[in-house]
Amino acid sequence: MTRDKGKLCVLLFTGAGANLAQAADSGFVEQSTATLQTRNYFFSRDFSDIRGSEKSMAQEWAQGFILNFKSGYTPGPVGFGLDAIGKFGIKLDSSPDRVNSGLLPVKDDGHAADNYGRLGLAAKMRVSKTELKVGELQPNLPTLVFSDIRLLPPAYQGASITSSEIPGLTLQAGHLTSTTLRNEAGESKLQALLGNKPQRQVSSDAFNYVGGDYAFNSNRTTVSAWHSRLEDIYEQNFFGLKHSVPVGSWVLGANLGYYDAQEEGRKLVGKVDNQSFFSLLSAKLGGHTFYAGYQGMYGDSPFPRVFLNVSALGNELPTYEFVSTHERSFQLRYDYDFAALGVPGLLASTRYVTGDNVKTGMGYEGKDRERDLDLSYTFQAAPLKGLGVRVRNALARSNYRTDINENRLIISYTWTLF
């Protein structure tokens, strides 16, 4: 944390301390919540077209614990509070030829760490419906999606402000200076990902963002506008529209978005020129939901993002992103909720995305495709009530990048402590 942010944390804690005598009988304690999630994660990714001496598999098994504490606020027109997140991961199975699954840190000797953990704190202050936080943050924005897709969730260090003073309108802004990656305990510099290629040779001092979402039409319609900047690397704008409408027994929906990005400041990764459009249309009837999507990359660069983050693009899948230069992709997806057949908690999903028109720079058109199958069940009755089991199988094929066969098994349970 920088010196300025440290001073701000001290000020927030000092302000909270001035109200400690009243805090015990106030919302600071009464409105506090704490949960503990256990997450058992098996991950296997087989790079099926790699042979010989190259690493051909990433496969690990680990146990994670995630403790989330959120206090209420001290009384008065200005309220103070504290949030905390504790994370701890334990290696259950790994070997040097199967590391880099994203579940565990890799040590200098090529072995996965036996365990790793972190405690992150965020001081917060609230005035009316506006909240300021300083410290460990987990923002979830169209330009910085919360990417909780492995054993432990990532985090950022910085300051954020969120305001909901106007009904339906949520405004946010933030300044982030470092990150804790999903398989790390410490803090790292902010870096960029262009398409599927990490730009690890350079780092940025900050990620800044500002934007808002406005929900209206009985919350059936939401419009969004965001601007973000990974200093000295790229800046990006986003405009989005989500809409749903009942039509007889059906519910029709649309999720549309447009990104526009270019290089910024010292241009540490060179020229960035990307415009991206996606549309994901849905139709729901009972337990059935059908989707159709289109996604297009325009400009002379692939889609940029902060390193190791997913995006809000409609056709991005767990294995392939379909964000290469000039790429066009199409998606078909089907979800079923078995509650419609009297089996609540059981969900199934299958999706297929195919992409082409990729500018590979190797004299031929790049093409790729991915098929995903997901099945999850959350137990509804004692003694296993709340226990969640999720299975995923993915198959991804391409003529310009590595083919992948992937399997995941995730077993999770969350205790509400208070």
CSV table of C-alpha atoms in Angstrom, one decimal:
chain,number,residue,atom,x,y,z
A,1,MET,CA,0.0,0.0,0.0
A,2,THR,CA,1.4,3.4,-0.9
A,3,ARG,CA,2.1,6.0,1.8
A,4,ASP,CA,-0.9,8.1,0.8
A,5,LYS,CA,-3.3,5.2,1.0
A,6,GLY,CA,-1.7,4.2,4.3
A,7,LYS,CA,-2.4,7.7,5.7
A,8,LEU,CA,-6.0,7.4,4.5
A,9,CYS,CA,-6.4,4.1,6.2
A,10,VAL,CA,-5.1,5.6,9.4
A,11,LEU,CA,-7.6,8.4,9.2
A,12,LEU,CA,-10.5,6.0,8.6
A,13,PHE,CA,-9.5,3.9,11.6
A,14,THR,CA,-9.0,6.9,13.7
A,15,GLY,CA,-12.5,8.2,12.9
A,16,ALA,CA,-13.9,4.7,13.7
A,17,GLY,CA,-11.9,4.7,17.0
A,18,ALA,CA,-13.6,7.9,18.0
A,19,ASN,CA,-16.9,6.1,18.0
A,20,LEU,CA,-15.8,2.8,19.6
A,21,ALA,CA,-17.6,3.5,22.8
A,22,GLN,CA,-20.9,3.5,20.9
A,23,ALA,CA,-19.9,0.8,18.4
A,24,ALA,CA,-20.8,-2.1,20.7
A,25,ASP,CA,-24.4,-1.0,20.8
A,26,SER,CA,-24.6,0.0,17.2
A,27,GLY,CA,-24.7,-1.4,13.7
A,28,PHE,CA,-21.0,-1.8,13.7
A,29,VAL,CA,-21.5,-5.1,15.7
A,30,GLU,CA,-25.1,-5.8,15.2
A,31,GLN,CA,-24.9,-5.6,11.4
A,32,SER,CA,-21.6,-7.6,11.1
A,33,THR,CA,-21.6,-10.8,9.1
A,34,ALA,CA,-19.0,-13.6,8.7
A,35,THR,CA,-18.9,-16.6,6.4
A,36,LEU,CA,-16.4,-19.4,6.0
A,37,GLN,CA,-16.3,-21.3,2.6
A,38,THR,CA,-14.4,-24.5,2.1
A,39,ARG,CA,-13.5,-25.3,-1.5
A,40,ASN,CA,-12.0,-28.6,-2.7
A,41,TYR,CA,-10.8,-28.2,-6.2
A,42,PHE,CA,-9.4,-30.7,-8.8
A,43,PHE,CA,-8.2,-29.2,-12.0
A,44,SER,CA,-6.8,-31.1,-15.0
A,45,ARG,CA,-5.8,-29.4,-18.3
A,46,ASP,CA,-4.3,-31.7,-21.0
A,47,PHE,CA,-2.6,-29.8,-23.8
A,48,SER,CA,-3.4,-32.6,-26.2
A,49,ASP,CA,-1.3,-31.6,-29.2
A,50,ILE,CA,1.9,-31.0,-27.2
A,51,ARG,CA,4.4,-34.0,-27.4
A,52,GLY,CA,8.0,-34.7,-26.5
A,53,SER,CA,9.9,-32.7,-23.9
A,54,GLU,CA,7.4,-29.8,-23.6
A,55,LYS,CA,5.0,-29.7,-20.6
A,56,SER,CA,1.8,-31.4,-21.8
A,57,MET,CA,-0.4,-31.2,-18.7
A,58,ALA,CA,-1.4,-29.0,-15.8
A,59,GLN,CA,-3.1,-31.1,-13.1
A,60,GLU,CA,-3.4,-30.3,-9.4
A,61,TRP,CA,-5.7,-30.9,-6.4
A,62,ALA,CA,-6.1,-28.5,-3.5
A,63,GLN,CA,-8.2,-27.5,-0.6
A,64,GLY,CA,-9.1,-23.9,0.0
A,65,PHE,CA,-10.6,-21.9,2.9
A,66,ILE,CA,-12.1,-18.4,2.4
A,67,LEU,CA,-13.2,-16.4,5.5
A,68,ASN,CA,-15.2,-13.2,4.8
A,69,PHE,CA,-16.0,-10.7,7.5
A,70,LYS,CA,-18.0,-7.5,6.9
A,71,SER,CA,-18.7,-5.1,9.8
A,72,GLY,CA,-21.6,-2.8,10.1
A,73,TYR,CA,-21.1,1.0,10.6
A,74,THR,CA,-20.6,3.1,13.6
A,75,PRO,CA,-23.5,5.5,14.4
A,76,GLY,CA,-23.8,9.1,13.2
A,77,PRO,CA,-24.0,10.8,9.8
A,78,VAL,CA,-20.5,9.5,9.0
A,79,GLY,CA,-20.2,5.7,9.7
A,80,PHE,CA,-17.0,3.7,9.8
A,81,GLY,CA,-16.4,0.0,9.4
A,82,LEU,CA,-14.0,-2.7,8.6
A,83,ASP,CA,-14.0,-5.6,6.1
A,84,ALA,CA,-11.6,-8.6,6.1
A,85,ILE,CA,-10.9,-11.6,3.9
A,86,GLY,CA,-8.7,-14.5,5.0
A,87,LYS,CA,-7.6,-17.0,2.4
A,88,PHE,CA,-5.7,-20.3,2.9
A,89,GLY,CA,-4.9,-23.0,0.3
A,90,ILE,CA,-3.4,-26.5,0.9
A,91,LYS,CA,-1.8,-28.7,-1.7
A,92,LEU,CA,-3.3,-32.2,-1.9
A,93,ASP,CA,-1.7,-33.4,-5.1
A,94,SER,CA,0.8,-31.9,-7.5
A,95,SER,CA,4.2,-32.6,-9.2
A,96,PRO,CA,6.8,-30.5,-11.1
A,97,ASP,CA,5.6,-31.8,-14.4
A,98,ARG,CA,1.9,-30.8,-13.7
A,99,VAL,CA,2.2,-27.4,-12.0
A,100,ASN,CA,0.8,-24.0,-13.2
A,101,SER,CA,-2.9,-25.1,-13.0
A,102,GLY,CA,-3.7,-21.8,-11.3
A,103,LEU,CA,-4.5,-23.5,-8.0
A,104,LEU,CA,-1.1,-23.2,-6.2
A,105,PRO,CA,2.0,-21.0,-6.3
A,106,VAL,CA,5.1,-22.5,-8.0
A,107,LYS,CA,8.4,-22.2,-6.0
A,108,ASP,CA,11.8,-21.5,-7.6
A,109,ASP,CA,12.6,-25.2,-7.6
A,110,GLY,CA,9.6,-26.0,-9.8
A,111,HIS,CA,7.4,-27.6,-7.1
A,112,ALA,CA,4.1,-26.3,-6.0
A,113,ALA,CA,4.0,-24.7,-2.5
A,114,ASP,CA,2.6,-27.0,0.3
A,115,ASN,CA,0.3,-24.1,1.4
A,116,TYR,CA,-0.2,-20.4,1.0
A,117,GLY,CA,-2.5,-17.8,2.6
A,118,ARG,CA,-3.3,-14.1,3.1
A,119,LEU,CA,-5.3,-11.8,5.3
A,120,GLY,CA,-6.6,-8.6,3.6
A,121,LEU,CA,-8.2,-5.7,5.4
A,122,ALA,CA,-10.2,-2.8,4.0
A,123,ALA,CA,-11.3,0.3,6.1
A,124,LYS,CA,-14.6,1.7,5.0
A,125,MET,CA,-16.5,5.0,5.5
A,126,ARG,CA,-20.2,5.6,4.6
A,127,VAL,CA,-22.0,8.9,4.2
A,128,SER,CA,-25.7,8.5,3.2
A,129,LYS,CA,-25.6,6.0,0.3
A,130,THR,CA,-22.0,6.6,-0.6
A,131,GLU,CA,-19.2,4.3,0.5
A,132,LEU,CA,-15.4,4.8,0.5
A,133,LYS,CA,-13.1,1.7,0.9
A,134,VAL,CA,-9.3,1.6,1.2
A,135,GLY,CA,-7.3,-1.5,1.3
A,136,GLU,CA,-8.0,-5.0,0.0
A,137,LEU,CA,-10.7,-4.8,-2.7
A,138,GLN,CA,-12.5,-7.2,-5.0
A,139,PRO,CA,-14.1,-5.0,-7.6
A,140,ASN,CA,-16.5,-6.5,-10.2
A,141,LEU,CA,-16.7,-4.2,-13.3
A,142,PRO,CA,-17.3,-4.7,-17.0
A,143,THR,CA,-13.6,-3.6,-17.5
A,144,LEU,CA,-12.3,-5.6,-14.5
A,145,VAL,CA,-14.4,-8.6,-13.9
A,146,PHE,CA,-14.2,-10.4,-10.5
A,147,SER,CA,-12.4,-13.6,-11.6
A,148,ASP,CA,-13.1,-16.2,-8.9
A,149,ILE,CA,-12.4,-19.2,-11.1
A,150,ARG,CA,-9.8,-21.2,-9.2
A,151,LEU,CA,-9.1,-22.3,-5.6
A,152,LEU,CA,-8.9,-18.8,-4.0
A,153,PRO,CA,-10.3,-15.5,-5.3
A,154,PRO,CA,-8.0,-12.7,-6.5
A,155,ALA,CA,-7.9,-9.2,-4.9
A,156,TYR,CA,-6.6,-5.7,-5.6
A,157,GLN,CA,-5.1,-3.1,-3.3
A,158,GLY,CA,-6.2,0.5,-3.6
A,159,ALA,CA,-9.2,2.7,-3.0
A,160,SER,CA,-12.8,2.7,-4.3
A,161,ILE,CA,-15.9,4.8,-4.0
A,162,THR,CA,-19.5,3.6,-4.7
A,163,SER,CA,-22.5,5.8,-4.7
A,164,SER,CA,-26.2,4.9,-5.0
A,165,GLU,CA,-27.8,8.3,-4.0
A,166,ILE,CA,-30.1,8.3,-7.1
A,167,PRO,CA,-32.6,5.5,-7.2
A,168,GLY,CA,-31.6,3.0,-9.9
A,169,LEU,CA,-28.2,4.6,-10.5
A,170,THR,CA,-24.9,3.1,-9.1
A,171,LEU,CA,-21.7,5.1,-9.7
A,172,GLN,CA,-18.2,3.8,-9.0
A,173,ALA,CA,-14.7,5.0,-9.2
A,174,GLY,CA,-11.4,3.5,-8.1
A,175,HIS,CA,-7.6,3.6,-8.0
A,176,LEU,CA,-5.8,0.3,-7.8
A,177,THR,CA,-2.1,0.0,-7.4
A,178,SER,CA,-1.3,-3.8,-7.1
A,179,THR,CA,-3.0,-7.2,-7.2
A,180,THR,CA,-2.9,-10.5,-5.4
A,181,LEU,CA,-3.3,-13.1,-8.1
A,182,ARG,CA,-5.5,-16.2,-7.6
A,183,ASN,CA,-2.6,-18.5,-6.8
A,184,GLU,CA,-0.4,-16.0,-4.8
A,185,ALA,CA,-0.2,-14.8,-1.2
A,186,GLY,CA,1.7,-11.6,-1.9
A,187,GLU,CA,1.1,-8.5,-4.0
A,188,SER,CA,2.2,-8.1,-7.6
A,189,LYS,CA,2.5,-5.3,-10.1
A,190,LEU,CA,-0.4,-4.8,-12.5
A,191,GLN,CA,0.2,-6.2,-15.9
A,192,ALA,CA,-1.7,-6.7,-19.2
A,193,LEU,CA,-3.0,-9.5,-21.2
A,194,LEU,CA,-3.5,-9.0,-25.0
A,195,GLY,CA,-5.6,-11.7,-26.5
A,196,ASN,CA,-4.2,-14.9,-24.9
A,197,LYS,CA,-0.7,-13.5,-24.6
A,198,PRO,CA,0.6,-12.2,-21.2
A,199,GLN,CA,2.7,-9.1,-21.4
A,200,ARG,CA,4.9,-10.0,-18.4
A,201,GLN,CA,7.9,-7.9,-19.5
A,202,VAL,CA,6.3,-4.6,-18.4
A,203,SER,CA,4.1,-3.4,-15.4
A,204,SER,CA,1.8,-0.5,-14.7
A,205,ASP,CA,1.7,1.6,-11.6
A,206,ALA,CA,-2.1,1.8,-11.4
A,207,PHE,CA,-5.5,0.8,-12.8
A,208,ASN,CA,-8.1,3.6,-12.7
A,209,TYR,CA,-11.8,3.3,-13.4
A,210,VAL,CA,-15.0,5.3,-13.4
A,211,GLY,CA,-18.5,4.4,-14.5
A,212,GLY,CA,-22.0,3.6,-13.7
A,213,ASP,CA,-25.0,1.4,-14.2
A,214,TYR,CA,-28.6,2.6,-14.4
A,215,ALA,CA,-31.5,0.2,-13.9
A,216,PHE,CA,-35.0,1.2,-14.8
A,217,ASN,CA,-38.2,-0.3,-16.3
A,218,SER,CA,-38.8,-2.3,-13.1
A,219,ASN,CA,-35.2,-3.4,-13.2
A,220,ARG,CA,-35.7,-5.1,-16.5
A,221,THR,CA,-33.4,-2.7,-18.3
A,222,THR,CA,-29.9,-1.7,-17.4
A,223,VAL,CA,-27.6,0.6,-19.3
A,224,SER,CA,-23.9,1.0,-18.5
A,225,ALA,CA,-21.0,3.3,-19.3
A,226,TRP,CA,-17.4,2.8,-18.1
A,227,HIS,CA,-13.9,4.2,-18.6
A,228,SER,CA,-10.8,2.5,-17.4
A,229,ARG,CA,-7.0,3.0,-17.8
A,230,LEU,CA,-4.1,0.7,-17.1
A,231,GLU,CA,-1.6,3.4,-16.8
A,232,ASP,CA,1.1,3.6,-19.6
A,233,ILE,CA,-0.4,0.5,-21.3
A,234,TYR,CA,-4.0,1.0,-22.5
A,235,GLU,CA,-7.3,2.8,-21.9
A,236,GLN,CA,-10.7,1.3,-22.5
A,237,ASN,CA,-14.3,2.4,-22.8
A,238,PHE,CA,-17.3,0.2,-22.3
A,239,PHE,CA,-21.0,0.7,-23.2
A,240,GLY,CA,-23.6,-2.0,-22.3
A,241,LEU,CA,-27.3,-2.8,-22.4
A,242,LYS,CA,-29.2,-5.6,-20.6
A,243,HIS,CA,-32.9,-6.0,-21.1
A,244,SER,CA,-35.5,-8.7,-20.4
A,245,VAL,CA,-39.2,-8.8,-21.2
A,246,PRO,CA,-41.9,-11.4,-20.6
A,247,VAL,CA,-43.7,-12.6,-23.7
A,248,GLY,CA,-46.5,-15.0,-22.7
A,249,SER,CA,-44.9,-17.9,-20.9
A,250,TRP,CA,-41.4,-16.9,-22.2
A,251,VAL,CA,-38.9,-14.4,-20.9
A,252,LEU,CA,-36.7,-12.9,-23.6
A,253,GLY,CA,-33.4,-11.3,-22.8
A,254,ALA,CA,-30.5,-9.4,-24.5
A,255,ASN,CA,-27.0,-8.6,-23.2
A,256,LEU,CA,-25.2,-6.2,-25.6
A,257,GLY,CA,-21.8,-4.6,-25.1
A,258,TYR,CA,-19.2,-2.6,-26.9
A,259,TYR,CA,-15.5,-2.0,-25.9
A,260,ASP,CA,-13.1,0.5,-27.4
A,261,ALA,CA,-9.4,0.4,-26.4
A,262,GLN,CA,-6.2,2.1,-27.4
A,263,GLU,CA,-2.7,2.6,-26.1
A,264,GLU,CA,-2.1,5.0,-23.3
A,265,GLY,CA,0.8,7.1,-21.8
A,266,ARG,CA,4.2,5.6,-22.4
A,267,LYS,CA,2.7,2.8,-24.6
A,268,LEU,CA,4.7,0.1,-22.8
A,269,VAL,CA,3.3,-2.8,-24.9
A,270,GLY,CA,3.2,-0.7,-28.1
A,271,LYS,CA,0.1,0.1,-30.2
A,272,VAL,CA,-3.3,-1.1,-28.9
A,273,ASP,CA,-6.2,-0.8,-31.3
A,274,ASN,CA,-9.2,-2.9,-30.5
A,275,GLN,CA,-13.0,-2.5,-30.8
A,276,SER,CA,-15.1,-5.4,-29.6
A,277,PHE,CA,-18.8,-6.0,-29.9
A,278,PHE,CA,-20.8,-8.8,-28.3
A,279,SER,CA,-24.5,-9.8,-28.2
A,280,LEU,CA,-25.9,-12.6,-26.2
A,281,LEU,CA,-29.7,-13.2,-26.7
A,282,SER,CA,-31.7,-15.6,-24.5
A,283,ALA,CA,-35.1,-17.2,-24.3
A,284,LYS,CA,-36.4,-18.8,-21.1
A,285,LEU,CA,-39.4,-21.1,-20.7
A,286,GLY,CA,-39.9,-23.0,-17.5
A,287,GLY,CA,-36.6,-24.8,-16.7
A,288,HIS,CA,-35.2,-24.3,-20.2
A,289,THR,CA,-33.0,-21.3,-21.2
A,290,PHE,CA,-31.7,-21.0,-24.8
A,291,TYR,CA,-28.9,-18.6,-25.8
A,292,ALA,CA,-27.4,-17.4,-29.1
A,293,GLY,CA,-24.4,-15.1,-29.2
A,294,TYR,CA,-22.2,-13.2,-31.6
A,295,GLN,CA,-18.8,-11.6,-30.8
A,296,GLY,CA,-16.5,-9.6,-33.1
A,297,MET,CA,-13.0,-8.2,-32.7
A,298,TYR,CA,-12.2,-5.1,-34.8
A,299,GLY,CA,-9.1,-3.0,-35.1
A,300,ASP,CA,-5.5,-4.2,-35.4
A,301,SER,CA,-5.0,-5.7,-31.9
A,302,PRO,CA,-6.6,-8.4,-29.8
A,303,PHE,CA,-8.7,-7.6,-26.8
A,304,PRO,CA,-6.8,-6.1,-23.8
A,305,ARG,CA,-7.4,-6.7,-20.1
A,306,VAL,CA,-5.6,-6.8,-16.8
A,307,PHE,CA,-3.4,-9.9,-16.5
A,308,LEU,CA,-5.2,-13.1,-15.4
A,309,ASN,CA,-8.7,-11.6,-15.5
A,310,VAL,CA,-11.7,-12.9,-17.4
A,311,SER,CA,-13.9,-10.4,-19.2
A,312,ALA,CA,-17.6,-9.6,-19.6
A,313,LEU,CA,-17.6,-10.6,-23.3
A,314,GLY,CA,-20.5,-12.8,-24.2
A,315,ASN,CA,-18.5,-15.5,-25.9
A,316,GLU,CA,-15.6,-15.8,-23.6
A,317,LEU,CA,-15.3,-19.4,-22.2
A,318,PRO,CA,-13.2,-20.9,-19.4
A,319,THR,CA,-10.5,-22.2,-21.9
A,320,TYR,CA,-10.6,-20.1,-25.0
A,321,GLU,CA,-11.5,-16.4,-25.0
A,322,PHE,CA,-12.2,-15.8,-28.8
A,323,VAL,CA,-10.6,-12.4,-28.6
A,324,SER,CA,-7.8,-12.7,-31.2
A,325,THR,CA,-7.2,-9.9,-33.8
A,326,HIS,CA,-10.1,-9.7,-36.3
A,327,GLU,CA,-11.8,-12.8,-34.8
A,328,ARG,CA,-15.5,-13.4,-35.2
A,329,SER,CA,-17.3,-16.0,-33.1
A,330,PHE,CA,-20.8,-17.5,-32.7
A,331,GLN,CA,-22.3,-19.3,-29.6
A,332,LEU,CA,-25.1,-21.7,-28.9
A,333,ARG,CA,-25.9,-22.5,-25.3
A,334,TYR,CA,-28.6,-24.4,-23.5
A,335,ASP,CA,-29.2,-24.4,-19.7
A,336,TYR,CA,-31.7,-26.5,-17.8
A,337,ASP,CA,-32.9,-26.1,-14.2
A,338,PHE,CA,-34.2,-29.4,-12.9
A,339,ALA,CA,-36.3,-27.6,-10.3
A,340,ALA,CA,-38.9,-27.6,-13.1
A,341,LEU,CA,-39.0,-31.5,-12.7
A,342,GLY,CA,-39.1,-31.3,-8.9
A,343,VAL,CA,-35.3,-31.6,-8.4
A,344,PRO,CA,-34.3,-28.2,-7.0
A,345,GLY,CA,-30.5,-27.6,-6.8
A,346,LEU,CA,-29.6,-29.6,-10.0
A,347,LEU,CA,-28.4,-27.5,-12.9
A,348,ALA,CA,-27.0,-28.5,-16.3
A,349,SER,CA,-25.5,-26.4,-19.1
A,350,THR,CA,-23.9,-27.0,-22.4
A,351,ARG,CA,-22.4,-24.5,-24.8
A,352,TYR,CA,-20.5,-24.4,-28.1
A,353,VAL,CA,-18.5,-21.5,-29.6
A,354,THR,CA,-16.8,-21.5,-32.9
A,355,GLY,CA,-14.5,-18.7,-34.1
A,356,ASP,CA,-12.7,-17.8,-37.4
A,357,ASN,CA,-11.2,-14.9,-39.4
A,358,VAL,CA,-8.3,-14.7,-36.9
A,359,LYS,CA,-5.3,-12.7,-38.2
A,360,THR,CA,-2.5,-15.1,-37.2
A,361,GLY,CA,0.4,-13.4,-39.0
A,362,MET,CA,1.5,-16.8,-40.2
A,363,GLY,CA,-0.1,-16.7,-43.7
A,364,TYR,CA,-3.4,-18.5,-42.9
A,365,GLU,CA,-6.7,-17.8,-41.3
A,366,GLY,CA,-7.0,-18.8,-37.6
A,367,LYS,CA,-9.9,-20.9,-36.5
A,368,ASP,CA,-10.9,-22.3,-33.1
A,369,ARG,CA,-13.8,-23.9,-31.3
A,370,GLU,CA,-14.8,-25.0,-27.7
A,371,ARG,CA,-17.5,-27.2,-26.2
A,372,ASP,CA,-18.3,-27.0,-22.5
A,373,LEU,CA,-20.5,-29.3,-20.3
A,374,ASP,CA,-21.4,-28.2,-16.8
A,375,LEU,CA,-23.4,-30.1,-14.2
A,376,SER,CA,-23.9,-28.9,-10.6
A,377,TYR,CA,-25.9,-29.9,-7.6
A,378,THR,CA,-26.5,-28.2,-4.3
A,379,PHE,CA,-27.9,-30.5,-1.6
A,380,GLN,CA,-31.3,-29.3,-0.3
A,381,ALA,CA,-31.8,-31.4,2.8
A,382,ALA,CA,-29.9,-32.3,6.0
A,383,PRO,CA,-27.3,-33.6,6.8
A,384,LEU,CA,-25.6,-32.3,3.5
A,385,LYS,CA,-27.8,-29.2,3.0
A,386,GLY,CA,-25.8,-26.5,1.3
A,387,LEU,CA,-23.0,-28.7,0.0
A,388,GLY,CA,-22.3,-27.9,-3.6
A,389,VAL,CA,-20.7,-30.2,-6.2
A,390,ARG,CA,-19.8,-29.0,-9.7
A,391,VAL,CA,-18.3,-30.9,-12.6
A,392,ARG,CA,-17.0,-29.3,-15.8
A,393,ASN,CA,-15.7,-30.8,-19.0
A,394,ALA,CA,-14.3,-28.7,-21.8
A,395,LEU,CA,-12.8,-29.5,-25.2
A,396,ALA,CA,-11.0,-26.8,-27.2
A,397,ARG,CA,-9.5,-27.1,-30.6
A,398,SER,CA,-7.6,-24.6,-32.8
A,399,ASN,CA,-5.3,-24.5,-35.8
A,400,TYR,CA,-3.1,-21.6,-34.4
A,401,ARG,CA,-3.0,-22.3,-30.6
A,402,THR,CA,-2.7,-25.3,-28.3
A,403,ASP,CA,-5.5,-27.8,-28.2
A,404,ILE,CA,-6.9,-28.5,-24.7
A,405,ASN,CA,-8.9,-31.1,-22.9
A,406,GLU,CA,-10.0,-29.9,-19.5
A,407,ASN,CA,-11.8,-31.3,-16.5
A,408,ARG,CA,-12.7,-29.7,-13.1
A,409,LEU,CA,-14.4,-31.0,-10.0
A,410,ILE,CA,-15.3,-28.5,-7.3
A,411,ILE,CA,-16.9,-29.3,-4.0
A,412,SER,CA,-17.8,-26.4,-1.8
A,413,TYR,CA,-19.7,-25.6,1.4
A,414,THR,CA,-20.3,-22.2,3.2
A,415,TRP,CA,-20.9,-21.8,6.9
A,416,THR,CA,-22.7,-18.6,8.1
A,417,LEU,CA,-20.8,-17.9,11.3
A,418,PHE,CA,-22.9,-14.9,12.2
